[in-house]
Coordinates of C-alpha atoms and ligand atoms in Angstrom, one line a residue:
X155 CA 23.4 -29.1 47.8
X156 CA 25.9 -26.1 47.2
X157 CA 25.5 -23.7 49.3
X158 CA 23.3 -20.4 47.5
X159 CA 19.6 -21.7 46.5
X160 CA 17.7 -18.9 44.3
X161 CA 15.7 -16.7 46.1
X162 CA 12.3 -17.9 47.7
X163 CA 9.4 -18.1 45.1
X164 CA 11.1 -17.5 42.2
X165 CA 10.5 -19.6 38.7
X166 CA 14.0 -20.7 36.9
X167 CA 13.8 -22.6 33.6
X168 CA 17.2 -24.5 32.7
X169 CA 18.0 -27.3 30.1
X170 CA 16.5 -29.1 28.8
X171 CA 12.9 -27.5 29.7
X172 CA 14.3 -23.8 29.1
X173 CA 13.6 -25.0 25.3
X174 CA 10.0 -25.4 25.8
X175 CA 9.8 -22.1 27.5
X176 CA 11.2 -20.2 24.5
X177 CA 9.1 -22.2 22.2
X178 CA 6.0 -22.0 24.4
X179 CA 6.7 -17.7 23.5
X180 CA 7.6 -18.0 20.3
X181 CA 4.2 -19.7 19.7
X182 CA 2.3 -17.3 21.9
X183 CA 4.5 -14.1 19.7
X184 CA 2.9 -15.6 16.2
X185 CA -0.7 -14.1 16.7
X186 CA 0.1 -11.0 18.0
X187 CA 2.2 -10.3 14.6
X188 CA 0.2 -11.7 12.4
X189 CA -2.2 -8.6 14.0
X190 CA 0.6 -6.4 13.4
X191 CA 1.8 -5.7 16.9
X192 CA 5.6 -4.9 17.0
X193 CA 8.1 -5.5 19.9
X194 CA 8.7 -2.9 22.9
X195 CA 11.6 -3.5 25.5
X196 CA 11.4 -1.8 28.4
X197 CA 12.9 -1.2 32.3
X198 CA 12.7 -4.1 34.4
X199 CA 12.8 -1.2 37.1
X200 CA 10.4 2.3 36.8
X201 CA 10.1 5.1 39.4
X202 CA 7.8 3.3 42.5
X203 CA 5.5 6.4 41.5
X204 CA 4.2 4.9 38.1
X205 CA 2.7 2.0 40.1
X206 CA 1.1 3.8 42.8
X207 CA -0.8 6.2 40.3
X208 CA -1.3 3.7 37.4
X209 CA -2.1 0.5 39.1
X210 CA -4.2 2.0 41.9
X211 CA -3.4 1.9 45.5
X212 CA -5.7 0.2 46.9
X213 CA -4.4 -3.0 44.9
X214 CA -2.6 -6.3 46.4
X215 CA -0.2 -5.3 43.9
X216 CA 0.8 -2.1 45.3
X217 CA -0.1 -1.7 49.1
X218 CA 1.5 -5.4 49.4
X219 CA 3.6 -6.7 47.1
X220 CA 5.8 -4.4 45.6
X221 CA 9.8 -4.7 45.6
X222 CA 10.8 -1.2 46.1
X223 CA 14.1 0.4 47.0
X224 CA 15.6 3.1 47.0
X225 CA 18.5 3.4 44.4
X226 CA 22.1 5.3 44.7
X227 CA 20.7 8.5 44.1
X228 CA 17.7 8.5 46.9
X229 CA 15.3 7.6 44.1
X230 CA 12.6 5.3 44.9
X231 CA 12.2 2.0 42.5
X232 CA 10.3 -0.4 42.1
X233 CA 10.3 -3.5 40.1
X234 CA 7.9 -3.8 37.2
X235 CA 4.7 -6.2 38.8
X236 CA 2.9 -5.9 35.4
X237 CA 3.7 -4.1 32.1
X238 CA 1.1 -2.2 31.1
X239 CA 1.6 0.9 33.2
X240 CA 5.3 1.2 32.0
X241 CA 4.2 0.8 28.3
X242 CA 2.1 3.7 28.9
X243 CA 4.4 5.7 30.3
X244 CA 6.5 4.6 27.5
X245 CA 4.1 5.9 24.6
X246 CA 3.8 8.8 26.8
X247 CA 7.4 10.3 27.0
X248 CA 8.1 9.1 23.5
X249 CA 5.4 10.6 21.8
X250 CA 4.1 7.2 20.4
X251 CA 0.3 8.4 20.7
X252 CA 1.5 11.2 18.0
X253 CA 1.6 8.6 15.5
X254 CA -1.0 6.3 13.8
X255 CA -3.6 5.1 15.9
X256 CA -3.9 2.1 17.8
X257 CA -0.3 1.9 18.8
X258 CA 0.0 -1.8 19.1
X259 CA 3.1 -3.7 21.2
X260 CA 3.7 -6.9 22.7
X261 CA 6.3 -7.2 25.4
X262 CA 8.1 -10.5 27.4
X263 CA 9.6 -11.2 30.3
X264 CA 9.5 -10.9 34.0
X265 CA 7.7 -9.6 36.3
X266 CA 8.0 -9.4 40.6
X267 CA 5.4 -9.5 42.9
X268 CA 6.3 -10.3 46.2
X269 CA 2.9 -12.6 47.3
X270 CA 3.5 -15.7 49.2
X271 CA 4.5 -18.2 47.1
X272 CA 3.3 -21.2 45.9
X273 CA 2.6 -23.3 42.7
X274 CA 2.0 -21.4 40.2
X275 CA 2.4 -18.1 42.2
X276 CA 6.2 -16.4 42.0
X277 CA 7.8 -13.9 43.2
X278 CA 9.6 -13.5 39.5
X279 CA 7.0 -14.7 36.7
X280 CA 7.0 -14.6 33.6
X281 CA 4.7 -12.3 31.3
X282 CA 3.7 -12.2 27.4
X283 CA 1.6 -9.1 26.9
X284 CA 0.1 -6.9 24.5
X285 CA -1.1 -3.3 24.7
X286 CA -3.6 -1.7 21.3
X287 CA -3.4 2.2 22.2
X288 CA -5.6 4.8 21.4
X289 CA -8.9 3.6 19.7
X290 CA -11.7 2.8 21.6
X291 CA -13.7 0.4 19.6
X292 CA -15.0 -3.1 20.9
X293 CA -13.8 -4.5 18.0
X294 CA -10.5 -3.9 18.7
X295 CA -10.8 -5.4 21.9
X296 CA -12.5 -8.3 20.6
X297 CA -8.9 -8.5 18.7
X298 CA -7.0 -8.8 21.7
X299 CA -9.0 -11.2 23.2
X300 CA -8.4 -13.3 19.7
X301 CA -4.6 -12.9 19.8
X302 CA -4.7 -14.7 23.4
X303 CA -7.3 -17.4 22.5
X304 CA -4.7 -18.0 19.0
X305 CA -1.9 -18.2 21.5
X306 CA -3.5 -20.8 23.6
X307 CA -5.2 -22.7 20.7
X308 CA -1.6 -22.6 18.9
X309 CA 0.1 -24.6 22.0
X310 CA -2.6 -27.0 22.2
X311 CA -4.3 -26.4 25.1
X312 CA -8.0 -27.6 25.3
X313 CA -9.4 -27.0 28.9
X314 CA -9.6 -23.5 29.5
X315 CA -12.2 -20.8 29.4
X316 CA -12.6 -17.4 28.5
X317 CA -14.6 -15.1 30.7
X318 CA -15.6 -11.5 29.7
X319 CA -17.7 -9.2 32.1
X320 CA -17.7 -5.0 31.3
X321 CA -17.2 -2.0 34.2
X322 CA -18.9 0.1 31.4
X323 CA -18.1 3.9 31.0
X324 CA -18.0 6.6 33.5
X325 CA -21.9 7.2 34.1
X326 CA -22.6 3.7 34.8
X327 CA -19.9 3.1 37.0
X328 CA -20.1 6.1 38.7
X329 CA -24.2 5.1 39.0
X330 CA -23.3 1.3 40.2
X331 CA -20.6 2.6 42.6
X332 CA -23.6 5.1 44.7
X333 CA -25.6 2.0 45.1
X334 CA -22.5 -0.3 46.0
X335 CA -21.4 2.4 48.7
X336 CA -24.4 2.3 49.7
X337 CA -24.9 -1.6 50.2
X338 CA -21.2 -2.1 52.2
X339 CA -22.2 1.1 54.4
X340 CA -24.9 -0.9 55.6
X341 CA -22.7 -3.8 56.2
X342 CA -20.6 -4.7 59.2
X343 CA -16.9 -4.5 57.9
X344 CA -13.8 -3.9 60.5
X345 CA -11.9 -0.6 59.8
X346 CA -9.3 -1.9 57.3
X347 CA -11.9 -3.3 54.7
X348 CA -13.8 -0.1 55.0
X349 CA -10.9 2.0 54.4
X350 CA -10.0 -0.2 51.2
X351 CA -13.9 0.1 50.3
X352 CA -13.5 3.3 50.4
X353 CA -10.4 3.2 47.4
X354 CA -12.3 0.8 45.3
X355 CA -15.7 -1.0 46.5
X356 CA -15.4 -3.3 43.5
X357 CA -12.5 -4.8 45.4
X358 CA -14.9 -6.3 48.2
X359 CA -15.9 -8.1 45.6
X360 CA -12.3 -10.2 45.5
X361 CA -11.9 -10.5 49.3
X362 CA -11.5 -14.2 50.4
X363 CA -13.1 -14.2 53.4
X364 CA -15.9 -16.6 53.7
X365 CA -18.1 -13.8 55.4
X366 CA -17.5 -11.0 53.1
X367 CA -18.2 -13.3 50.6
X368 CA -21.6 -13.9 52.0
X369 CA -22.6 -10.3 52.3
X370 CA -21.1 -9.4 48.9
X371 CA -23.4 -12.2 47.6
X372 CA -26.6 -9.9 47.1
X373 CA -24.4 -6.8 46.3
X374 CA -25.4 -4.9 43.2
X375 CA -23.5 -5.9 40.2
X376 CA -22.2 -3.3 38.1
X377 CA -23.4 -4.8 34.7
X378 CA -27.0 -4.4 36.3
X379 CA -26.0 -0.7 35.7
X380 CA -24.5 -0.1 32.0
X381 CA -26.2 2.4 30.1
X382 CA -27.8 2.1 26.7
X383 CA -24.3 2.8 25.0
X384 CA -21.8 0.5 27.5
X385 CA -24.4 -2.2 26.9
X386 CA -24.3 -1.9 23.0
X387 CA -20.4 -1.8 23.3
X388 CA -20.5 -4.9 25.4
X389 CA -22.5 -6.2 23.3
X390 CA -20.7 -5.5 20.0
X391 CA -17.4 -7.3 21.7
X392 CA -19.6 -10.4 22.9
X393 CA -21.2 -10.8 18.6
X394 CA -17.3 -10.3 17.4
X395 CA -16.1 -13.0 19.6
X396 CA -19.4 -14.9 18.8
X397 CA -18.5 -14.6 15.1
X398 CA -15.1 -16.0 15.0
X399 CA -16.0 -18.9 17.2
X400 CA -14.6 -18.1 20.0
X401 CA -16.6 -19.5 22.9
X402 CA -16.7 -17.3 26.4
X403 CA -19.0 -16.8 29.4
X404 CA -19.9 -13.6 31.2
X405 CA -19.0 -13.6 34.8
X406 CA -20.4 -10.4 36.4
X407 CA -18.9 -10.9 39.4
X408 CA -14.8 -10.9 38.2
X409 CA -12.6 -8.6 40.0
X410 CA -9.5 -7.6 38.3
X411 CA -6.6 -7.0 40.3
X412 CA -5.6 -4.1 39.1
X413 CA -7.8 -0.9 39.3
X414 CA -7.1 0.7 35.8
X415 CA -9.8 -1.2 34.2
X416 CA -13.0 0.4 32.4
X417 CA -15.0 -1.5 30.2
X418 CA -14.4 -4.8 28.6
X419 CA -12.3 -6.9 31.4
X420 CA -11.5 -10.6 30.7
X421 CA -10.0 -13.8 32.2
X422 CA -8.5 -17.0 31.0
X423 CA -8.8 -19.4 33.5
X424 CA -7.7 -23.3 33.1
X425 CA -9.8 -26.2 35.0
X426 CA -6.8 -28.1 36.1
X427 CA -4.7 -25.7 38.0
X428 CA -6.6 -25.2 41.6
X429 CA -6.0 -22.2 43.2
X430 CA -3.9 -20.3 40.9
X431 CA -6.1 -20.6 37.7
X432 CA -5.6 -17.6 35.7
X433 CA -3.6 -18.4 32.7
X434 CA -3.9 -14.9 31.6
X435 CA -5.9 -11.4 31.5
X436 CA -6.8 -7.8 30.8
X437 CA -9.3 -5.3 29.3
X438 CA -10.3 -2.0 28.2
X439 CA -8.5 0.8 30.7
X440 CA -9.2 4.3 29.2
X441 CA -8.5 6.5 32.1
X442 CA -5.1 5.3 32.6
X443 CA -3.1 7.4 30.1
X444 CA -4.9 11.3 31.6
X445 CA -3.8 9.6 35.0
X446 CA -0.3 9.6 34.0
X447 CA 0.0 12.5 32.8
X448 CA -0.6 12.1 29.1
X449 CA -3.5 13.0 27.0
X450 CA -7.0 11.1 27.1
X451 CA -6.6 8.1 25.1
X452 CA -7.9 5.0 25.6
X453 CA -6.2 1.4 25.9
X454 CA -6.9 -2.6 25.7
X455 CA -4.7 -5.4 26.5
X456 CA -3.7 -8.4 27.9
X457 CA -0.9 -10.7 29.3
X458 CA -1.0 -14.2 29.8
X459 CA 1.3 -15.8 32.6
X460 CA 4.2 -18.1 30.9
X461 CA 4.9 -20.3 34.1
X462 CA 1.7 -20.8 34.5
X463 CA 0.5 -22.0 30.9
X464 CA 3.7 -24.6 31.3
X465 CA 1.6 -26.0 34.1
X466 CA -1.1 -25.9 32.3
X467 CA 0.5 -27.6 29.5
X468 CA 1.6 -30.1 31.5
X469 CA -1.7 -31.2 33.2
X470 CA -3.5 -31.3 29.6
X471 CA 0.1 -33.7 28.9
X472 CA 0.7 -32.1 25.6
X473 CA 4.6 -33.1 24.8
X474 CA 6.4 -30.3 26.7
X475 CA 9.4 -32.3 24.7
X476 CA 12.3 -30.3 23.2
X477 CA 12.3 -30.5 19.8
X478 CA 15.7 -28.7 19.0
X479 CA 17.9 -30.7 16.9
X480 CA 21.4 -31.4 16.0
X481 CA 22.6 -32.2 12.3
X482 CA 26.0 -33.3 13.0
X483 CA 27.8 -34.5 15.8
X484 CA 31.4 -34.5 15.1
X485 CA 34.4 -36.3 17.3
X486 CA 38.0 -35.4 16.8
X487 CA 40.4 -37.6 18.2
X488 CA 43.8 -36.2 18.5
X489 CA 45.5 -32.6 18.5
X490 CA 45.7 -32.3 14.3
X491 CA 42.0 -33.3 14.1
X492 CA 40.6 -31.3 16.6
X493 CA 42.2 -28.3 14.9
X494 CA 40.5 -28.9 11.7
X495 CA 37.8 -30.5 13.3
X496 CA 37.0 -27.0 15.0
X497 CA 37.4 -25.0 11.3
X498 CA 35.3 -27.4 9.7
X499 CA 32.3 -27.3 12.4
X500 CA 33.3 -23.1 12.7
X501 CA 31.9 -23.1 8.3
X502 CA 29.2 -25.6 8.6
X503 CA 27.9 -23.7 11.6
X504 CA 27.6 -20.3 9.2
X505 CA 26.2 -22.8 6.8
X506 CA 22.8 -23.4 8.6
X507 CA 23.9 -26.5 10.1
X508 CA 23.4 -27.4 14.1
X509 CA 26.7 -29.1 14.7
X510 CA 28.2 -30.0 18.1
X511 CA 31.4 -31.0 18.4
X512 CA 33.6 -33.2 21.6
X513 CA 35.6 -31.5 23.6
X514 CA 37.6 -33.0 26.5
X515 CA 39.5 -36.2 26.0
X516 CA 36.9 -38.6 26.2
X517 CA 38.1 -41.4 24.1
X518 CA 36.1 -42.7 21.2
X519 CA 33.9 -44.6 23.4
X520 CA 32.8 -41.4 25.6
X521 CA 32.3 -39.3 22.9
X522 CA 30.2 -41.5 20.7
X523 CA 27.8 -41.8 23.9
X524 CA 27.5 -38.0 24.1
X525 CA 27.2 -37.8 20.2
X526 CA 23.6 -40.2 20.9
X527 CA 23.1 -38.8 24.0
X528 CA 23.0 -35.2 21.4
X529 CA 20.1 -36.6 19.5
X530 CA 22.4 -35.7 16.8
X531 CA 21.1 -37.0 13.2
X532 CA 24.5 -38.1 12.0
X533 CA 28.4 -37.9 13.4
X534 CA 31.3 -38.2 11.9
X535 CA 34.9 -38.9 13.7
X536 CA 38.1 -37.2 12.4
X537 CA 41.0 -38.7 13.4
X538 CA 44.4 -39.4 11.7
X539 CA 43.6 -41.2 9.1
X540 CA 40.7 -39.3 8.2
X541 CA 42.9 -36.5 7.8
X542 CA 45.6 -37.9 5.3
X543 CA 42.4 -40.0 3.4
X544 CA 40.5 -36.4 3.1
X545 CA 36.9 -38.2 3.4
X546 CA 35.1 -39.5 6.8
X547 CA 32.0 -42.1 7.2
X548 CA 29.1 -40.1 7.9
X549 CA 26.9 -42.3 9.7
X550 CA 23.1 -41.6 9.9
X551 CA 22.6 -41.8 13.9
X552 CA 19.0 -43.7 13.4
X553 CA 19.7 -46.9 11.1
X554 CA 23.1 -47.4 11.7
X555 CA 24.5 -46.7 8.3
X556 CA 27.3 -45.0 7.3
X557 CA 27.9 -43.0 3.5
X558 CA 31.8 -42.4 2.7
X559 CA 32.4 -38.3 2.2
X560 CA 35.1 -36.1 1.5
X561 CA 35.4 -33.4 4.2
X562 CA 35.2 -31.0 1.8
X563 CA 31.6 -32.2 0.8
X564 CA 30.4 -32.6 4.0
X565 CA 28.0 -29.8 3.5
X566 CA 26.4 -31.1 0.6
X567 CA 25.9 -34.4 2.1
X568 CA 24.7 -33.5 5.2
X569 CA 22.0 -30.7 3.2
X570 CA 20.8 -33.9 1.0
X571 CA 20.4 -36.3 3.9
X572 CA 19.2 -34.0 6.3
X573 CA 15.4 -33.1 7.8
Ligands
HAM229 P1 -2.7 -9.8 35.8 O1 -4.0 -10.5 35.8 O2 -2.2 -9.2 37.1 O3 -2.7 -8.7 34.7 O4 -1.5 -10.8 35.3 C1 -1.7 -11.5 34.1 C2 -1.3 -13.0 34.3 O5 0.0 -13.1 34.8 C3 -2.1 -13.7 35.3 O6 -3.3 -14.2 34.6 C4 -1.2 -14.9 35.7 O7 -1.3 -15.9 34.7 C5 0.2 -14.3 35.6 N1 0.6 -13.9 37.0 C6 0.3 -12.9 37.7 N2 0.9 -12.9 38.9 C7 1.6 -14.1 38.9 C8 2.5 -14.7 39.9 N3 2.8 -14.1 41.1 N4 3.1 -15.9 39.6 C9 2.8 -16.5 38.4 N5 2.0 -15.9 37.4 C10 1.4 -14.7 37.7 C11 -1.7 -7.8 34.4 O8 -0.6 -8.0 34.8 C12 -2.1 -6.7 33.4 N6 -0.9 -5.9 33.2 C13 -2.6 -7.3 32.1 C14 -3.1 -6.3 31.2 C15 -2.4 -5.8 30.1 N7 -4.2 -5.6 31.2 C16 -4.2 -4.7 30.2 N8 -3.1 -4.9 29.5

């Protein structure tokens, strides 16, 4: 073992698997264009401010596991733990609510927490999300949910399932919260659970404590309390999903962990992963835009957790295999045909082809292991008498066979054999 090891709790992805996690996003990426959401890059780092006042202080995510610093200029920072606050923020100072309505994005990449890891929990994880901005409409998020259940579908998974509950509008969860308050004022709770009660009650609801669990067992659930129009809206998402076959149960009792929500919220949780289940989430969060500062739109989105669907992938066995490919394999032996060796690779390269080429001097023997070891379709070897003959055998890596070519046709017999 050298002597630097990667930081605790922290996911790295390196050959040949780091192929299956580009492919596992590229797949995940198809449905949300094919709804017409477009790309948005943003900060890996935002002022520590956007997280306090957009994901809620009285969140894991910000009273406990936030990696903030201060930077060169006394500012504070903090690493992004989600994306959606920053893609608010985002729309915000760039006038993107100004535009047509829903603004719709997808982002990638990762994210910090600093929780205590284990598997399927890092530090640095890895996020595909989407945000639809602006249009309240259960339809719409009936459409995010989709994108995600594509996404999933697309890779193969099988043993997952989708639960929806709704926090409803303003009225009904201002009316559920009166009678929650009321219910944990009556219970026996130490001074730092009533103090986070007192920032959210909902969150009660998450705690892992076997006794809080108990008492929060007969605690009013807030879809007991959606009014006529939060119940219609639930409803409307519940028949859209219904309608495109899209199977889902409604657990009252979720507790996101983030306290922007409002609404729709959802969760995608896989049966074979234990403790750390949640493959992905989101919902409806229509406040959080007037919190930051921007005008009172409305908001829906998800993101699913990449390391965690690799595990998932994994458990189901679907062929985590990388597929990537090689056309040509080609071994130069000797200074004159490595020099044209690396022109002739250099053009089939801008060509289309996938062409690797030996480097070092391995011998013949060495580099024809490395050219199978490739996975390479065909090689070729140029050596000196390839060079004054003009033509090489270009041998089909599979069977065995070899086809006599001019180097100058190499293209065309390599486009004719090929895939
Ligand atoms: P979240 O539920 O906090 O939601 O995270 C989404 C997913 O990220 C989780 O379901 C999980 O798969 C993955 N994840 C979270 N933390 C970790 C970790 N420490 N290690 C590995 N995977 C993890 C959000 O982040 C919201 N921004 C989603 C959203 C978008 N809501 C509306 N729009």
């Amino acid at each position: 073992m050298g002597k630097y090891q990667a930081p605790k709790g922290v996911s790295e992805y390196f050959p040949p698997q780091s192929g299956i996690f580009e492919s596992v996003i590229r797949t995940l990426v198809n449905p949300a264009l094919a709804a017409g959401y477009e790309p948005i890059e943003l900060p890996i780092f935002e002022d520590t401010e956007l997280f306090t006042r957009g994901v809620g202080e009285s969140t894991d995510v910000v009273s406990k596991e936030m990696y903030t610093f201060e930077d060169r200029g006394g500012r504070s920072i903090t690493l992004r733990p989600e994306g959606t606050a920053g893609v608010m923020r985002a729309v915000i100072e760039h006038n993107l609510d100004r535009g047509q309505l829903p603004v719709k994005v997808f982002y990638k990449g990762p994210f910090f927490r600093a929780e205590r890891p284990q598997a399927g929990r890092y530090r640095q994880f890895y996020q595909f999300g989407i945000e639809a901005i602006g249009i309240n409409d259960p339809y719409l998020d009936a459409e995010v949910i989709a994108v995600a259940y594509n996404g999933y579908k697309a890779l193969g998974l099988k043993n997952f399932e989708l639960q929806i509950t709704s926090l409803g509008d303003k009225e009904s969860r201002d009316n559920h919260r009166k009678s929650l308050i009321k219910f944990i004022e009556a219970l026996n709770l130490d001074e730092e659970t009533k103090a986070r009660a007192a920032k959210n009650p909902l969150r009660l609801f998450d705690d892992k404590r076997s006794e809080i669990q108990k008492s929060m067992a007969s605690a009013p659930l807030l879809l007991d309390f959606l009014n006529e129009s939060s119940m219609k809206n639930f409803d409307d998402v519940q028949k859209a999903l219904t309608s495109v076959g899209i199977p889902y149960i409604v657990n009252p009792r979720m507790v996101r962990g983030l306290d922007y929500y409002t609404g729709t919220t959802f969760e995608f949780v896989h049966r074979d992963l234990g403790a750390q289940s949640g493959i992905g989430g989101g919902g409806r969060y229509d406040g959080l835009m007037e919190t930051l500062g921007g005008q009172n739109l409305s908001g829906v989105g998800f993101a699913l957790g990449i390391d965690r669907i690799l595990l998932a992938m994994e458990k189901e066995n679907i062929s985590t295999q990388n597929n990537s490919y090689t056309d040509l394999y080609v071994i130069a032996l000797g200074e004159e045909a490595s020099k044209e060796a690396f022109s002739i690779v250099h053009t089939l390269r801008l060509s289309g082809f996938v062409v690797e080429q030996s480097f070092g001097d391995r011998g013949l023997k060495g580099s024809m292991k490395a050219a199978d070891k490739s996975g390479a379709r065909f090689s070729v070897v140029i050596g000196d008498a390839e060079l004054t003959s003009g033509s090489v055998e270009l041998k089909n890596m599979a069977t065995g066979e070899a086809i006599s070519v001019t180097l100058s046709a190499l293209a065309t017999a390599l486009a004719e054999n090929s895939r």
